[in-house]
Structures are given as structure tokens and as C-alpha cells.
XYZ file of C-alpha atoms in Angstrom:
343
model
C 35.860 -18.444 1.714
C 35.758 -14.742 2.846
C 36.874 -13.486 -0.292
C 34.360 -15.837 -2.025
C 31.567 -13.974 0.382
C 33.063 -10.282 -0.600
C 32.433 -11.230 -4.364
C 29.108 -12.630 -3.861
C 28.153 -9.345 -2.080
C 29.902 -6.850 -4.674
C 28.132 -8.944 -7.229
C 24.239 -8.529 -5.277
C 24.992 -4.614 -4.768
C 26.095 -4.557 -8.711
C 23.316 -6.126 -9.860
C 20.285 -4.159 -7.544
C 21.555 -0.959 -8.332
C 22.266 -1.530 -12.227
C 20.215 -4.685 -13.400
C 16.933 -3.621 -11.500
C 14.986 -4.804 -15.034
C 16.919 -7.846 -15.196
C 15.856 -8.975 -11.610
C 12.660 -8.148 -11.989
C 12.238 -9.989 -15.164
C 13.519 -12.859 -13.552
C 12.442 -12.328 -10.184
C 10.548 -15.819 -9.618
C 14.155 -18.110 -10.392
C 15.879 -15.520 -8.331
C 13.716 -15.454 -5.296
C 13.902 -18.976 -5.444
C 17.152 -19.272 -5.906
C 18.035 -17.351 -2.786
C 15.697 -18.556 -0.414
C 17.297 -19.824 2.534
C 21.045 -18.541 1.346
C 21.878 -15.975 3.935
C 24.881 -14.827 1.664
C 22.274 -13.925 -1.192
C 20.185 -11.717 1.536
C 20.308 -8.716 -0.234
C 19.138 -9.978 -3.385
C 16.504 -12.062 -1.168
C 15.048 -8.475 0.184
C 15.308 -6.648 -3.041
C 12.815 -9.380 -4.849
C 10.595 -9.889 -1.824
C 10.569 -5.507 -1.496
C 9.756 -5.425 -4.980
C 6.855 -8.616 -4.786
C 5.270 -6.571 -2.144
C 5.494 -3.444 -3.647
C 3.765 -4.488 -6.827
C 1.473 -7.552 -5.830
C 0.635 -7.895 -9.995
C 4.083 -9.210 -11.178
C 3.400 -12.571 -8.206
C -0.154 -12.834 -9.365
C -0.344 -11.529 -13.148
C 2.279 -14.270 -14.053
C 2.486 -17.179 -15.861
C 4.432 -18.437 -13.057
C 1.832 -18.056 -9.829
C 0.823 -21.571 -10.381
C 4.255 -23.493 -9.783
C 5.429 -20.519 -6.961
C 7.179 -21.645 -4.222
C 4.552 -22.407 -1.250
C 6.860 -21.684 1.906
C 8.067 -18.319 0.202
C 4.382 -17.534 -1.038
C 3.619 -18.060 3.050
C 6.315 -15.743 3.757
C 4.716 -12.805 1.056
C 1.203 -13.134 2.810
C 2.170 -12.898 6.209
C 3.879 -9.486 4.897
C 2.149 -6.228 6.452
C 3.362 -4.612 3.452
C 2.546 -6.901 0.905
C -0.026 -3.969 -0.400
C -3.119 -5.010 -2.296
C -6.410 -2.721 -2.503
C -8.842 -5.247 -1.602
C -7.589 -8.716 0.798
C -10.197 -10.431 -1.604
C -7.677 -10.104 -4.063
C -5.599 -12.166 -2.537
C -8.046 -14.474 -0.998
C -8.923 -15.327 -4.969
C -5.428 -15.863 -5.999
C -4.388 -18.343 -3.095
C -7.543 -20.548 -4.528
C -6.516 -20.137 -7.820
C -3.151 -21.595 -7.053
C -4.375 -23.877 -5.014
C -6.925 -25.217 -7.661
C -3.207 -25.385 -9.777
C -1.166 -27.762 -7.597
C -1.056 -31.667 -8.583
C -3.437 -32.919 -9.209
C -5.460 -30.168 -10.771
C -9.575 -29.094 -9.208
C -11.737 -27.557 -10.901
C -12.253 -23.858 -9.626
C -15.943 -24.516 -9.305
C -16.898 -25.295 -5.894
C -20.036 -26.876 -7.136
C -18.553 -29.636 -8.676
C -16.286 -30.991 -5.761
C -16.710 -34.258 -4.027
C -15.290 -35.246 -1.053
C -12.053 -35.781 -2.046
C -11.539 -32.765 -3.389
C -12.380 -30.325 -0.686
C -10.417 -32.809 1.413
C -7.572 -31.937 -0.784
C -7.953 -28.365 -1.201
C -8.396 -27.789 3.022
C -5.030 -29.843 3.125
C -3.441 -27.107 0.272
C -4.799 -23.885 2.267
C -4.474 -24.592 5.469
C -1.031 -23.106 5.939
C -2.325 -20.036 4.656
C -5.120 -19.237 6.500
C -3.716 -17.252 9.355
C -1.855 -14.907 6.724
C -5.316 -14.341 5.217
C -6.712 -10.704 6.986
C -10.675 -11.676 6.513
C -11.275 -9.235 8.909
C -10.415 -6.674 6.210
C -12.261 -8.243 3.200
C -15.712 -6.367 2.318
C -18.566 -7.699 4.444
C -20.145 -8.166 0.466
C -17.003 -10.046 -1.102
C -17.088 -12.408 2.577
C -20.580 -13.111 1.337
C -20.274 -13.673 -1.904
C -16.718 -15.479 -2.685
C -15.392 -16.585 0.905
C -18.304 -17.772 2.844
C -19.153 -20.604 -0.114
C -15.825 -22.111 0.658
C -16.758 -22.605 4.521
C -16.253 -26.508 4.297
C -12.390 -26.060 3.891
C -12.442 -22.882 6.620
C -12.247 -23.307 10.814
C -15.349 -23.018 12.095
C -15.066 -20.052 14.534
C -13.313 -18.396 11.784
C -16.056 -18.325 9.699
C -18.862 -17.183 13.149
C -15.717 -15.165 14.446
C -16.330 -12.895 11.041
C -19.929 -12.966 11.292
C -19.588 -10.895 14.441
C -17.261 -8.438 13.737
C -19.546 -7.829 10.297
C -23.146 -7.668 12.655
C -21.646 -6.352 15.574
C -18.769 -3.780 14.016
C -18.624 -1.168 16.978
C -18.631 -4.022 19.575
C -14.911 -4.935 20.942
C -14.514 -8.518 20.348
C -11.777 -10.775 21.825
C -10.681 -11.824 18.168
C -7.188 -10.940 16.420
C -8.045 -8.862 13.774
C -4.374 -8.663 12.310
C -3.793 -4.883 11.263
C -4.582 -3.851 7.745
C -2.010 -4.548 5.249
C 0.279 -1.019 4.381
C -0.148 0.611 1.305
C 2.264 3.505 2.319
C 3.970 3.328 -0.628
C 3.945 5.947 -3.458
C 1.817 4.663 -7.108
C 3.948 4.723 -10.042
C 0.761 5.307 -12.029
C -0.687 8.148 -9.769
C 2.889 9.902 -10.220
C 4.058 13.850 -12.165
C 6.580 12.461 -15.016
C 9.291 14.722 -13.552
C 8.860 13.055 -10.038
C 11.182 9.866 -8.939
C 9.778 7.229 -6.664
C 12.681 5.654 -4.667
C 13.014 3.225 -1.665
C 11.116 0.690 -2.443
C 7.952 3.213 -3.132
C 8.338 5.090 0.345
C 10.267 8.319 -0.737
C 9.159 10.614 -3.611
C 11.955 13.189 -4.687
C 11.614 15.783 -7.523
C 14.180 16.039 -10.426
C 15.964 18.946 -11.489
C 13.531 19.815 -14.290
C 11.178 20.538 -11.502
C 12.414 24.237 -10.027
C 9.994 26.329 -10.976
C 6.647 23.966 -10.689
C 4.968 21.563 -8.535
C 3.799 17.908 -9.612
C 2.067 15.218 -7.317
C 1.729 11.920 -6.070
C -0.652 9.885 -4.367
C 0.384 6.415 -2.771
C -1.975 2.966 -3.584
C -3.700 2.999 -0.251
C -7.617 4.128 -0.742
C -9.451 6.081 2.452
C -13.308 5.280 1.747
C -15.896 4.032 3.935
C -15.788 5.093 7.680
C -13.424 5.586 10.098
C -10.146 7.739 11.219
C -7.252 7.386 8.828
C -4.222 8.846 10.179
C -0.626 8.998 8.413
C 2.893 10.935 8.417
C 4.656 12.594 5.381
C 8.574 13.381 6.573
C 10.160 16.408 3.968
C 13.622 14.953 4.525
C 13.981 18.126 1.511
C 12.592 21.110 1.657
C 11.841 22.663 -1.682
C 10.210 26.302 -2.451
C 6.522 25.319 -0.828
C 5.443 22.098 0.024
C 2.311 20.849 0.364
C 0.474 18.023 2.352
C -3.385 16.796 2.599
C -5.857 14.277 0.070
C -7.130 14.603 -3.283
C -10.077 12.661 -5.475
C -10.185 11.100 -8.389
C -10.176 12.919 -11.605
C -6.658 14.326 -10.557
C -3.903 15.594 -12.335
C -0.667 14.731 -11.561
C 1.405 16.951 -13.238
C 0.707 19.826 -11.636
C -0.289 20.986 -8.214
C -2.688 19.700 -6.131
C -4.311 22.690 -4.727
C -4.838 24.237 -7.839
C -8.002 21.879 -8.370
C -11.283 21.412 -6.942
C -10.368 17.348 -6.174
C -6.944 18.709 -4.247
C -7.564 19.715 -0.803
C -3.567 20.603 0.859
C -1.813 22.065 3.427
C 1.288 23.931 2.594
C 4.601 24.891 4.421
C 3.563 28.572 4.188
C 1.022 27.644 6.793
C -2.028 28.124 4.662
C -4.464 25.506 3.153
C -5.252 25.347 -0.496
C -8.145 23.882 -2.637
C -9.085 25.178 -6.172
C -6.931 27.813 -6.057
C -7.399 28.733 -9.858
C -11.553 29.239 -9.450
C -11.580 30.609 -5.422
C -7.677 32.449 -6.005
C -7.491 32.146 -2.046
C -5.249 30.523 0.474
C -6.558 30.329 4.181
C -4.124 30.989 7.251
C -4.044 27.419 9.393
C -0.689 27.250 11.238
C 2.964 28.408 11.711
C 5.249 27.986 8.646
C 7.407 25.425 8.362
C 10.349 25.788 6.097
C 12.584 23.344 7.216
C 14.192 19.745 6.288
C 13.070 16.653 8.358
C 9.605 18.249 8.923
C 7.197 15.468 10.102
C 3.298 16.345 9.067
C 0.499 14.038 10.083
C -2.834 13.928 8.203
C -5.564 12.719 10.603
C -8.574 12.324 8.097
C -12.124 11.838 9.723
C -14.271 10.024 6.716
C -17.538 10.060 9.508
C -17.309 13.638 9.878
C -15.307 13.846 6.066
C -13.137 16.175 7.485
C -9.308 16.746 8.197
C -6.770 18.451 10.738
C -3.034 18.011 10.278
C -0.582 18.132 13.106
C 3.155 19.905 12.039
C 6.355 18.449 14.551
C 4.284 16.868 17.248
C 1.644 20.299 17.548
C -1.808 19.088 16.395
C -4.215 21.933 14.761
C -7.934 21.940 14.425
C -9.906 20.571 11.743
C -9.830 22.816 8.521
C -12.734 25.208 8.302
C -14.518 24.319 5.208
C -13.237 20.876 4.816
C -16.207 19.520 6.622
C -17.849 17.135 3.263
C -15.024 15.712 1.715
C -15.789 13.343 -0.660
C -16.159 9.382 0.326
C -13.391 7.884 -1.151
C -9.768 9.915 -0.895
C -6.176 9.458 -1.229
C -3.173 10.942 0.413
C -1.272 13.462 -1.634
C 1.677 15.484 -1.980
C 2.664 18.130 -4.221
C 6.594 18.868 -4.388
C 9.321 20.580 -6.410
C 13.287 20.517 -6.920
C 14.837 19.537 -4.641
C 11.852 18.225 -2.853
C 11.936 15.207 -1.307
C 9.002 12.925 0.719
C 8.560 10.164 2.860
C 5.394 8.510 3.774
C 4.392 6.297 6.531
C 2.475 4.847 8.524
C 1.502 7.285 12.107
């Protein structure tokens, strides 16, 4: 029996490290498959890591409809199961739903009794991984509050409140907003490697000479303090720290544009360095491995201050009308290499 457990975990390490594509093609049987099996735990991880990571391959396939409802519980309750919008997922746990035997009829309007009986039977396990608190006071309106019938009651007035009342401490669990600390493959320089499950960033060799960036999935818009760490496990020849816009390019450096806005390990900050050609003193340098910075972005004030091994700086002079919807960012060379997390 032991040596029957050594070769099923020589065969899980074999097969995440060199048939990645061949899980994730069939990552529904697998996850399946191992669910409940401690001896297939690290194939169990990989595929829920990966589900979380990239919420499209659960909801963009053909498969969503016949998925597993205790390990689809298990994904939503999942701080980092990472979507940009909790409507998103709000919509695809009625659409599968609606898909169980036998089959409703997404159109609310044209349920009886039965049905919404039915459907408040389907969805009521799932309702306390739901974070409504977080959905869009508009998309509540709109494509959650119609379905009240099938929802608790002081859910539904517990969500009115926090939307009338929104600086007003209320004795409600919230649930904290889902993590989207994880670097975007699409927001990513082609010479830069995203590792860990999305939470490291590390520059290939082709990189020694120029910087490329990355942003991770989360979004900063609205209002509110948004406040995160980037650890450079690796130093590399200037690194550099802070938000960008849209209309970015990723393949090269961040503060050479006017939608870049960083702070960089020679203690200066940057922003469209190829119009302005200047970089503004902010802080000590910091040329080291296993430096922690923390961005603490303002978007009341749209402003920023970073804080380098535990010393917190003011906000940057200048950076005082950022624009209303950001992104972290990093810009990195060989043999660079980035963590980010939450603070």
C-alpha cells in the first residue's frame, strides 16, 4: 500500500509539472475524479488553483451545466476565486441552476409556483458564498433584486442598507472582497513568465537590458483606499512599483508613459518619462532581494504614497488626480522577480 501511495504521488508531481495542458483540458473529469481522495490532493489543488485563477474555463464551458454542486460550493466560497464583477458569478449560478433536471426557463417572468419553489431549493446552498455586498448597487437593481422570491428576506433589506446608508457601520457580514492578486496573462510583456499560480512574475533571460510590465486582474475604480504589497524576492537592474491606466503597453516600461505612474528602487518616481525626461527624488534606495513595497492608493483624494520595508512615505507630489479607474503595475527585468499580495 505505501509503495502504491509513492507511485500515485510521483505520478501527480509528473503530471502538474509536465502535462499542465493536459489537466487543464481535462480539468472538469479530473477535479471530479479527485474530490474527496486525499491521495490525489495535489492534483485536487492544482485544478481548483487553476479554476480560481481563471474563472472562464468553469463558466465558458460546455460542461458548467452538469458541474459537480458540492465542489462548485467549494469554488464560491473561495476568497480567491477572482472574478471582476460578483455579478458575474451571481449570473452563472442561475444559469446552472436553470440547467439542473428538470430544466426552467431563465425568464423569471414566466415561472409559476413550482418553479421558483424549485429553483430556491437549487440555490439555497449557495447563497452564503454569494458576496452581494460587493455586486454594483446598479447590477443589485437590475439582475438580483427581481429574483427576491427565492432570496432571505433580510438579505435582500440587509443590502438595501449598506447601498442607502454606505458610510454607516452596520452589524451585517459583509464577507471580504474576493482577491484578484494574481498577475493577467493578457496584461503581461511577452518576455515576462507568470508562475505560482499567477502570484509571482519573473523576467526571462532575454530581458537584461529592458524593462516589460504587468498588471494583475484586480480593477481600483470607484472610491475608497486600496492598499497592496509587491515582494522583489529578485532584484534586477531598477525596479519599479505603483499603477497604470488603460491604453498601456506592456512591453516596455511603465514610467515611460503618460498612463504609468511608478516608483522605482533608485528612490525616485517616474511618469512619462519620454515627454517630461524627469525622475523626482521620493525615498531611500532600495537595491536589495526580499524588498517588501506597499502601494496605499487613495481613489477619493486619487492619489498614492508607497511605504518601502515597514517605513511609510508621503503621498507623491503631483500624483494628486489620478485617473478613476487604475491597476497595480510592475515593471521588471532579468533576473527580476515579483510577488503580489494582498497588505
Amino acid at each position: 500500500e505505501l509503495e502504491l501511495q509513492s507511485l500515485v504521488k510521483y505520478i501527480q508531481e509528473i503530471l502538474v509539472k509536465e502535462h499542465r495542458d493536459f489537466i487543464i483540458k481535462n480539468i472538469f473529469e479530473i477535479i471530479e475524479l479527485t474530490y474527496q481522495k486525499e491521495y490525489f490532493e495535489k492534483l485536487w489543488n492544482f485544478c481548483l488553483q487553476q479554476i480560481c485563477y481563471e474563472s472562464d474555463c468553469l463558466f465558458k464551458s460546455t460542461k458548467f451545466l452538469t458541474f459537480n454542486p458540492s465542489i462548485l460550493e467549494i469554488i464560491l466560497k473561495r476568497d480567491d476565486f477572482y472574478v471582476n464583477n460578483e455579478i458575474v458569478i451571481w449570473e452563472n449560478l442561475l444559469r446552472w441552476a436553470c440547467g439542473q433536471n428538470p430544466v426552467i426557463q431563465q425568464d423569471i417572468n414566466k415561472w409559476n409556483k413550482n418553479e421558483f419553489t424549485v429553483m430556491e431549493r437549487r440555490l439555497a446552498r449557495f447563497i452564503q458564498s454569494i458576496r452581494f455586498y460587493h455586486i454594483p448597487s446598479e447590477d443589485f437593481l437590475l439582475k438580483v433584486y427581481p429574483f427576491k422570491k427565492i432570496l432571505p428576506n433580510n438579505l435582500i433589506n440587509n443590502i438595501f442598507a449598506y447601498h442607502t446608508v454606505p458610510n454607516t457601520k452596520l452589524d451585517i457580514d459583509t464577507q471580504p472582497q474576493r482577491s484578484g492578486y494574481v498577475w493577467d496573462h493578457s496584461a503581461c510583456g511577452s518576455k515576462l513568465i507568470i508562475e505560482d499560480n499567477g502570484k509571482v512574475v519573473c523576467a526571462q533571460k532575454h530581458l537584461a537590458y529592458s524593462h516589460q510590465s504587468v498588471r494583475p486582474k484586480m480593477i481600483l475604480e470607484n472610491k475608497g483606499i486600496f492598499e497592496w504589497d509587491v515582494v522583489i524576492e529578485k532584484y534586477c537592474s531598477y525596479t519599479w512599483v505603483g499603477v497604470c491606466a488603460e491604453n498601456f503597453n506592456y512591453e516596455t516600461f511603465a514610467g515611460y508613459q503618460p498612463t504609468g505612474w511608478v516608483l522605482g528602487s533608485d528612490g525616485s518616481t517616474c511618469s512619462d518619462y519620454n515627454s517630461n525626461n524627469k525622475k523626482y527624488g521620493y525615498c531611500p534606495t532600495f537595491h536589495n532581494d526580499n524588498v517588501k513595497v506597499t502601494v496605499h492608493l487613495d481613489m477619493d483624494k486619487r492619489s498614492c504614497a508607497f511605504t518601502v520595508n515597514g517605513i511609510k512615505y508621503p503621498e507623491v507630489s503631483g500624483w494628486n488626480n489620478l485617473p478613476s479607474k487604475l491597476y497595480p503595475v510592475v515593471s521588471l527585468s532579468y533576473p527580476g522577480r515579483f510577488r503580489i499580495q494582498p497588505h
